[in-house]
Amino acid sequence: RVLNVLILQKLLEQEAERLGISVSALEMRQAVETVDAFKNKDGVFDPELFRRMAENSYGSVAAFEQQLRDDMLVGKLENLVRAGIWSNSEESRANFEYLRQKRSVSYAFVPASRYVSEVKLTDKDIEDYYTAHKNDFAVPAKVVAEYVRVSPLLLVKPESVSAADVEAEYTKNASRYMSPEMVKASHILVPLAEKATPEEVKEAEAKVAAIRKELADGKPFAQVADAHNGPNAAGPGGELGWIQQGQTVEPFEKAVFALEPGKLSETVRTPFGRHVILVSEKKAAGKKPLSEVEGEIRAELARQSGVEKLNDALDGLVEDNILKKPLAESAARFGLRAEKTELLAVAELEKTLGLSAENAALVMGTGSGNPVDTALEAGDGYLVLRVDKAEAAHTPALEAVRGEIEKRLTAEKALTAALSAAAEELKQAQDGKGPKLGTASVERSGVLTGFAASSELAQAVFAAPLQKWLPQAFRLESEKEGPGALICRVDAVEEANPAEWEAMKEAYDGLMRDRRGNELYQLFLGELERKAEIRQNPELLRQILN
């Protein structure tokens, strides 16, 4: 699977290069700035927050940007493949009418509960069921773990950092809290390839002239931008947000930083086309106020102080744990607290404590009452842990699960009796002497009003001729009476409601476009693989997979 993903990624990169598709620095910046996780409490993109999160998750900003660029490149390629997709209203309506068509049915239902009291079980029945279904009752190994969670920010809380330390950090590392010169800009882009023909250049210049005339006539810039910009050119109203030097291509950057707020630029030529730029605000380079960065400084100073204390805390806790001292007392020495899990299997241990599969297995292998003699990585911190109680994997004895077996067997035998009774009622119904009938509608999804969905019933109902009883009884779950057996006759076809179509036609058009687009894109991927010459380097593959 890993190999197939790598091959497909490489094929898509090569095809994008062949077609001249790329991702610009401007597009990258716009994509990054839309990510909520990279915004501060005021909803504004925070470059420092972005850097920290990218480094934490991907190792470096460059690695994050490479992954983002690859994803955006694939998205552009997929959009290009899908660009010619269309929807046909008649086809969409035919699909709607097929899916929304129903069948009116008459039915009789025999609840299994009617026969529960008649079920008689023998010891042999119970023993045979236990022997045949032992695996159903197997209980995995489980442990109760007591633990202390340790991380730098648990050892030192940001609120414990003094105002004097915050101010000293702010003064000492003033350059870290400088904000660069920034401009808030919007633009209108007329796309034009770098190697455009004279005719294409002339056409682009005519569009720019028309745009400038609209602006000169008093139309709001945002309105003109929305009318002329493509879907990836900018945000609503042509907005690009706050820009600092180094974030855009040189001709654009030179023009935008030279503009005064409220002024329009001359036409600017970049590799993307012709731009008309409007600057709405400017911020001079300067030191951010302390109030703006105080929270960031507190968190960083707390983290640094916590990192300095981390090894001592872990060493002390692990030593106390090995000596089997009370974990609650040991934790309190470091301002931490001990916690305890419920009985957990290995998968629950991974999920609850954030342990890796390897560390969860280590815990499961530690005997009852024993400490794990090292700190375990867990998420953004560590756990010092001991096993309070361990239960080995086992299968309960017959007597321990007898009640459950009796319940299951009784339900099965009662349902078998209901199916037999329904089969008899079916014979009578076919002879015109059937039981009292209910009526309902069956949807293609298998939903019969008042019952749980059944694909088996739906297939039979939609394949059956009208006014004929289906030749068998079906296991079905009634919302009111529980499990049982149902016999059914198809009475009529219920056509889709035309008024419903009017309300849903846009959704069905979209559904058809999506379906056709997915099919076309899969064909495109298959064709790429079919035409490709794929050579594998076994040694390189081993390195990647390891």
PDB file of C-alpha atoms in Angstrom, residues 98-276:
ATOM      1  CA  TYR A  98     -35.224   5.664  -9.779  1.00  0.00           C
ATOM      2  CA  LEU A  99     -33.821   6.216  -6.282  1.00  0.00           C
ATOM      3  CA  ARG A 100     -36.995   7.784  -4.851  1.00  0.00           C
ATOM      4  CA  GLN A 101     -39.436   5.283  -6.310  1.00  0.00           C
ATOM      5  CA  LYS A 102     -41.138   3.110  -3.665  1.00  0.00           C
ATOM      6  CA  ARG A 103     -43.345   0.021  -3.475  1.00  0.00           C
ATOM      7  CA  SER A 104     -46.638  -0.125  -1.589  1.00  0.00           C
ATOM      8  CA  VAL A 105     -46.865  -3.434   0.241  1.00  0.00           C
ATOM      9  CA  SER A 106     -49.267  -5.405   2.422  1.00  0.00           C
ATOM     10  CA  TYR A 107     -47.584  -7.441   5.125  1.00  0.00           C
ATOM     11  CA  ALA A 108     -48.043  -9.599   8.198  1.00  0.00           C
ATOM     12  CA  PHE A 109     -45.491  -9.714  10.984  1.00  0.00           C
ATOM     13  CA  VAL A 110     -44.992 -12.521  13.488  1.00  0.00           C
ATOM     14  CA  PRO A 111     -42.960 -11.339  16.506  1.00  0.00           C
ATOM     15  CA  ALA A 112     -40.506 -13.813  18.006  1.00  0.00           C
ATOM     16  CA  SER A 113     -41.526 -12.681  21.499  1.00  0.00           C
ATOM     17  CA  ARG A 114     -44.767 -14.632  21.009  1.00  0.00           C
ATOM     18  CA  TYR A 115     -42.818 -17.906  21.263  1.00  0.00           C
ATOM     19  CA  VAL A 116     -40.264 -17.124  23.985  1.00  0.00           C
ATOM     20  CA  SER A 117     -42.304 -18.840  26.686  1.00  0.00           C
ATOM     21  CA  GLU A 118     -42.512 -22.008  24.582  1.00  0.00           C
ATOM     22  CA  VAL A 119     -38.735 -22.395  24.254  1.00  0.00           C
ATOM     23  CA  LYS A 120     -37.319 -25.238  26.370  1.00  0.00           C
ATOM     24  CA  LEU A 121     -33.555 -25.557  26.620  1.00  0.00           C
ATOM     25  CA  THR A 122     -31.611 -28.628  27.718  1.00  0.00           C
ATOM     26  CA  ASP A 123     -28.193 -28.769  29.314  1.00  0.00           C
ATOM     27  CA  LYS A 124     -26.925 -30.316  26.089  1.00  0.00           C
ATOM     28  CA  ASP A 125     -28.234 -27.360  24.066  1.00  0.00           C
ATOM     29  CA  ILE A 126     -26.310 -24.956  26.308  1.00  0.00           C
ATOM     30  CA  GLU A 127     -23.127 -27.062  26.355  1.00  0.00           C
ATOM     31  CA  ASP A 128     -23.149 -27.484  22.565  1.00  0.00           C
ATOM     32  CA  TYR A 129     -23.608 -23.742  22.048  1.00  0.00           C
ATOM     33  CA  TYR A 130     -20.772 -22.951  24.480  1.00  0.00           C
ATOM     34  CA  THR A 131     -18.427 -25.374  22.711  1.00  0.00           C
ATOM     35  CA  ALA A 132     -19.242 -23.952  19.270  1.00  0.00           C
ATOM     36  CA  HIS A 133     -19.016 -20.272  20.325  1.00  0.00           C
ATOM     37  CA  LYS A 134     -16.197 -20.170  22.891  1.00  0.00           C
ATOM     38  CA  ASN A 135     -14.429 -17.410  20.982  1.00  0.00           C
ATOM     39  CA  ASP A 136     -17.497 -15.183  21.382  1.00  0.00           C
ATOM     40  CA  PHE A 137     -16.939 -15.161  25.139  1.00  0.00           C
ATOM     41  CA  ALA A 138     -13.137 -14.723  25.154  1.00  0.00           C
ATOM     42  CA  VAL A 139     -11.976 -11.872  27.421  1.00  0.00           C
ATOM     43  CA  PRO A 140      -8.688 -10.126  26.415  1.00  0.00           C
ATOM     44  CA  ALA A 141      -5.946  -9.381  28.906  1.00  0.00           C
ATOM     45  CA  LYS A 142      -6.653  -6.203  30.885  1.00  0.00           C
ATOM     46  CA  VAL A 143      -4.863  -4.032  33.427  1.00  0.00           C
ATOM     47  CA  VAL A 144      -5.606  -1.262  35.893  1.00  0.00           C
ATOM     48  CA  ALA A 145      -2.744   1.255  35.722  1.00  0.00           C
ATOM     49  CA  GLU A 146      -1.822   4.034  38.132  1.00  0.00           C
ATOM     50  CA  TYR A 147       0.239   6.765  36.508  1.00  0.00           C
ATOM     51  CA  VAL A 148       1.648  10.279  36.700  1.00  0.00           C
ATOM     52  CA  ARG A 149       1.634  12.388  33.552  1.00  0.00           C
ATOM     53  CA  VAL A 150       4.731  14.587  33.205  1.00  0.00           C
ATOM     54  CA  SER A 151       5.392  17.394  30.708  1.00  0.00           C
ATOM     55  CA  PRO A 152       7.209  20.752  30.865  1.00  0.00           C
ATOM     56  CA  LEU A 153       3.964  22.745  31.038  1.00  0.00           C
ATOM     57  CA  LEU A 154       2.612  20.535  33.818  1.00  0.00           C
ATOM     58  CA  LEU A 155       5.769  21.093  35.856  1.00  0.00           C
ATOM     59  CA  VAL A 156       5.704  24.875  35.388  1.00  0.00           C
ATOM     60  CA  LYS A 157       2.424  26.660  34.681  1.00  0.00           C
ATOM     61  CA  PRO A 158       2.527  29.804  32.490  1.00  0.00           C
ATOM     62  CA  GLU A 159       0.620  31.763  35.142  1.00  0.00           C
ATOM     63  CA  SER A 160       3.446  31.078  37.639  1.00  0.00           C
ATOM     64  CA  VAL A 161       5.923  33.087  35.549  1.00  0.00           C
ATOM     65  CA  SER A 162       6.438  36.489  37.139  1.00  0.00           C
ATOM     66  CA  ALA A 163       5.721  39.776  35.419  1.00  0.00           C
ATOM     67  CA  ALA A 164       9.357  40.748  36.003  1.00  0.00           C
ATOM     68  CA  ASP A 165      10.614  37.660  34.153  1.00  0.00           C
ATOM     69  CA  VAL A 166       8.228  38.362  31.284  1.00  0.00           C
ATOM     70  CA  GLU A 167       9.435  41.948  31.001  1.00  0.00           C
ATOM     71  CA  ALA A 168      13.080  40.888  31.230  1.00  0.00           C
ATOM     72  CA  GLU A 169      12.630  38.384  28.389  1.00  0.00           C
ATOM     73  CA  TYR A 170      10.812  41.028  26.337  1.00  0.00           C
ATOM     74  CA  THR A 171      13.690  43.478  26.819  1.00  0.00           C
ATOM     75  CA  LYS A 172      16.519  40.959  26.403  1.00  0.00           C
ATOM     76  CA  ASN A 173      15.229  39.457  23.160  1.00  0.00           C
ATOM     77  CA  ALA A 174      13.661  42.544  21.636  1.00  0.00           C
ATOM     78  CA  SER A 175      14.471  41.419  18.081  1.00  0.00           C
ATOM     79  CA  ARG A 176      12.334  38.315  18.553  1.00  0.00           C
ATOM     80  CA  TYR A 177       9.266  40.472  19.099  1.00  0.00           C
ATOM     81  CA  MET A 178       9.742  42.840  16.186  1.00  0.00           C
ATOM     82  CA  SER A 179       7.024  42.967  13.563  1.00  0.00           C
ATOM     83  CA  PRO A 180       8.117  43.646   9.943  1.00  0.00           C
ATOM     84  CA  GLU A 181       6.660  46.317   7.709  1.00  0.00           C
ATOM     85  CA  MET A 182       3.340  45.007   6.426  1.00  0.00           C
ATOM     86  CA  VAL A 183       0.645  46.118   4.004  1.00  0.00           C
ATOM     87  CA  LYS A 184      -2.953  45.006   3.741  1.00  0.00           C
ATOM     88  CA  ALA A 185      -3.732  44.660   0.055  1.00  0.00           C
ATOM     89  CA  SER A 186      -6.321  43.505  -2.438  1.00  0.00           C
ATOM     90  CA  HIS A 187      -5.880  42.869  -6.129  1.00  0.00           C
ATOM     91  CA  ILE A 188      -7.658  42.064  -9.358  1.00  0.00           C
ATOM     92  CA  LEU A 189      -5.821  39.539 -11.493  1.00  0.00           C
ATOM     93  CA  VAL A 190      -6.135  39.094 -15.247  1.00  0.00           C
ATOM     94  CA  PRO A 191      -4.320  35.766 -15.866  1.00  0.00           C
ATOM     95  CA  LEU A 192      -1.664  35.829 -18.573  1.00  0.00           C
ATOM     96  CA  ALA A 193       0.985  33.187 -19.237  1.00  0.00           C
ATOM     97  CA  GLU A 194       4.632  34.282 -19.323  1.00  0.00           C
ATOM     98  CA  LYS A 195       4.914  33.033 -22.931  1.00  0.00           C
ATOM     99  CA  ALA A 196       1.584  34.456 -24.046  1.00  0.00           C
ATOM    100  CA  THR A 197       0.966  35.207 -27.719  1.00  0.00           C
ATOM    101  CA  PRO A 198       0.564  38.836 -28.883  1.00  0.00           C
ATOM    102  CA  GLU A 199      -3.164  38.194 -29.282  1.00  0.00           C
ATOM    103  CA  GLU A 200      -3.420  36.937 -25.681  1.00  0.00           C
ATOM    104  CA  VAL A 201      -1.488  39.958 -24.417  1.00  0.00           C
ATOM    105  CA  LYS A 202      -3.782  42.309 -26.324  1.00  0.00           C
ATOM    106  CA  GLU A 203      -6.863  40.575 -24.928  1.00  0.00           C
ATOM    107  CA  ALA A 204      -5.493  40.813 -21.358  1.00  0.00           C
ATOM    108  CA  GLU A 205      -4.723  44.524 -21.755  1.00  0.00           C
ATOM    109  CA  ALA A 206      -8.261  45.130 -22.989  1.00  0.00           C
ATOM    110  CA  LYS A 207      -9.623  43.385 -19.865  1.00  0.00           C
ATOM    111  CA  VAL A 208      -7.394  45.495 -17.625  1.00  0.00           C
ATOM    112  CA  ALA A 209      -8.589  48.662 -19.373  1.00  0.00           C
ATOM    113  CA  ALA A 210     -12.219  47.626 -18.850  1.00  0.00           C
ATOM    114  CA  ILE A 211     -11.526  46.958 -15.166  1.00  0.00           C
ATOM    115  CA  ARG A 212      -9.879  50.341 -14.714  1.00  0.00           C
ATOM    116  CA  LYS A 213     -12.851  52.042 -16.366  1.00  0.00           C
ATOM    117  CA  GLU A 214     -15.268  50.353 -13.935  1.00  0.00           C
ATOM    118  CA  LEU A 215     -13.138  51.574 -11.029  1.00  0.00           C
ATOM    119  CA  ALA A 216     -12.880  55.075 -12.484  1.00  0.00           C
ATOM    120  CA  ASP A 217     -16.683  55.149 -12.837  1.00  0.00           C
ATOM    121  CA  GLY A 218     -16.979  54.662  -9.089  1.00  0.00           C
ATOM    122  CA  LYS A 219     -17.644  50.951  -8.698  1.00  0.00           C
ATOM    123  CA  PRO A 220     -16.307  49.591  -5.379  1.00  0.00           C
ATOM    124  CA  PHE A 221     -13.006  47.753  -5.751  1.00  0.00           C
ATOM    125  CA  ALA A 222     -14.356  44.655  -3.952  1.00  0.00           C
ATOM    126  CA  GLN A 223     -17.328  44.436  -6.312  1.00  0.00           C
ATOM    127  CA  VAL A 224     -15.125  44.685  -9.405  1.00  0.00           C
ATOM    128  CA  ALA A 225     -12.655  42.172  -7.948  1.00  0.00           C
ATOM    129  CA  ASP A 226     -15.383  39.588  -7.277  1.00  0.00           C
ATOM    130  CA  ALA A 227     -16.685  40.040 -10.825  1.00  0.00           C
ATOM    131  CA  HIS A 228     -13.294  39.482 -12.501  1.00  0.00           C
ATOM    132  CA  ASN A 229     -11.106  37.347 -10.225  1.00  0.00           C
ATOM    133  CA  GLY A 230     -10.878  33.598 -10.765  1.00  0.00           C
ATOM    134  CA  PRO A 231     -11.588  31.165  -7.880  1.00  0.00           C
ATOM    135  CA  ASN A 232      -7.924  30.972  -6.745  1.00  0.00           C
ATOM    136  CA  ALA A 233      -6.874  34.568  -7.422  1.00  0.00           C
ATOM    137  CA  ALA A 234      -7.707  35.997  -3.985  1.00  0.00           C
ATOM    138  CA  GLY A 235     -10.245  36.020  -1.188  1.00  0.00           C
ATOM    139  CA  PRO A 236     -13.620  37.823  -1.283  1.00  0.00           C
ATOM    140  CA  GLY A 237     -13.282  41.332  -2.655  1.00  0.00           C
ATOM    141  CA  GLY A 238      -9.816  40.525  -3.980  1.00  0.00           C
ATOM    142  CA  GLU A 239      -8.384  40.472  -0.441  1.00  0.00           C
ATOM    143  CA  LEU A 240      -4.853  39.133   0.067  1.00  0.00           C
ATOM    144  CA  GLY A 241      -4.652  40.004   3.770  1.00  0.00           C
ATOM    145  CA  TRP A 242      -1.518  41.319   5.430  1.00  0.00           C
ATOM    146  CA  ILE A 243       1.655  40.901   3.361  1.00  0.00           C
ATOM    147  CA  GLN A 244       5.254  41.216   4.489  1.00  0.00           C
ATOM    148  CA  GLN A 245       8.357  41.335   2.351  1.00  0.00           C
ATOM    149  CA  GLY A 246       9.488  38.016   0.938  1.00  0.00           C
ATOM    150  CA  GLN A 247       5.988  36.575   0.681  1.00  0.00           C
ATOM    151  CA  THR A 248       5.191  37.537  -2.908  1.00  0.00           C
ATOM    152  CA  VAL A 249       6.994  37.674  -6.238  1.00  0.00           C
ATOM    153  CA  GLU A 250       9.339  40.652  -6.709  1.00  0.00           C
ATOM    154  CA  PRO A 251       7.312  42.848  -9.145  1.00  0.00           C
ATOM    155  CA  PHE A 252       4.202  42.523  -6.980  1.00  0.00           C
ATOM    156  CA  GLU A 253       6.135  43.171  -3.762  1.00  0.00           C
ATOM    157  CA  LYS A 254       7.863  46.242  -5.176  1.00  0.00           C
ATOM    158  CA  ALA A 255       4.558  47.751  -6.308  1.00  0.00           C
ATOM    159  CA  VAL A 256       2.525  46.951  -3.200  1.00  0.00           C
ATOM    160  CA  PHE A 257       5.080  48.368  -0.720  1.00  0.00           C
ATOM    161  CA  ALA A 258       5.409  51.546  -2.796  1.00  0.00           C
ATOM    162  CA  LEU A 259       1.671  52.295  -2.689  1.00  0.00           C
ATOM    163  CA  GLU A 260       0.013  54.612  -0.197  1.00  0.00           C
ATOM    164  CA  PRO A 261      -3.235  53.454   1.480  1.00  0.00           C
ATOM    165  CA  GLY A 262      -6.279  54.090  -0.674  1.00  0.00           C
ATOM    166  CA  LYS A 263      -4.270  54.340  -3.894  1.00  0.00           C
ATOM    167  CA  LEU A 264      -4.484  52.099  -6.980  1.00  0.00           C
ATOM    168  CA  SER A 265      -1.337  50.750  -8.580  1.00  0.00           C
ATOM    169  CA  GLU A 266      -0.359  50.965 -12.200  1.00  0.00           C
ATOM    170  CA  THR A 267      -0.817  47.648 -13.997  1.00  0.00           C
ATOM    171  CA  VAL A 268       1.754  45.212 -12.562  1.00  0.00           C
ATOM    172  CA  ARG A 269       3.087  42.306 -14.653  1.00  0.00           C
ATOM    173  CA  THR A 270       4.060  39.085 -12.839  1.00  0.00           C
ATOM    174  CA  PRO A 271       4.367  35.446 -13.957  1.00  0.00           C
ATOM    175  CA  PHE A 272       0.678  35.061 -13.062  1.00  0.00           C
ATOM    176  CA  GLY A 273      -0.650  37.858 -15.244  1.00  0.00           C
ATOM    177  CA  ARG A 274      -1.666  41.514 -14.927  1.00  0.00           C
ATOM    178  CA  HIS A 275      -2.557  42.917 -11.493  1.00  0.00           C
ATOM    179  CA  VAL A 276      -4.413  46.018 -10.372  1.00  0.00           C
TER     180      VAL A 276
END
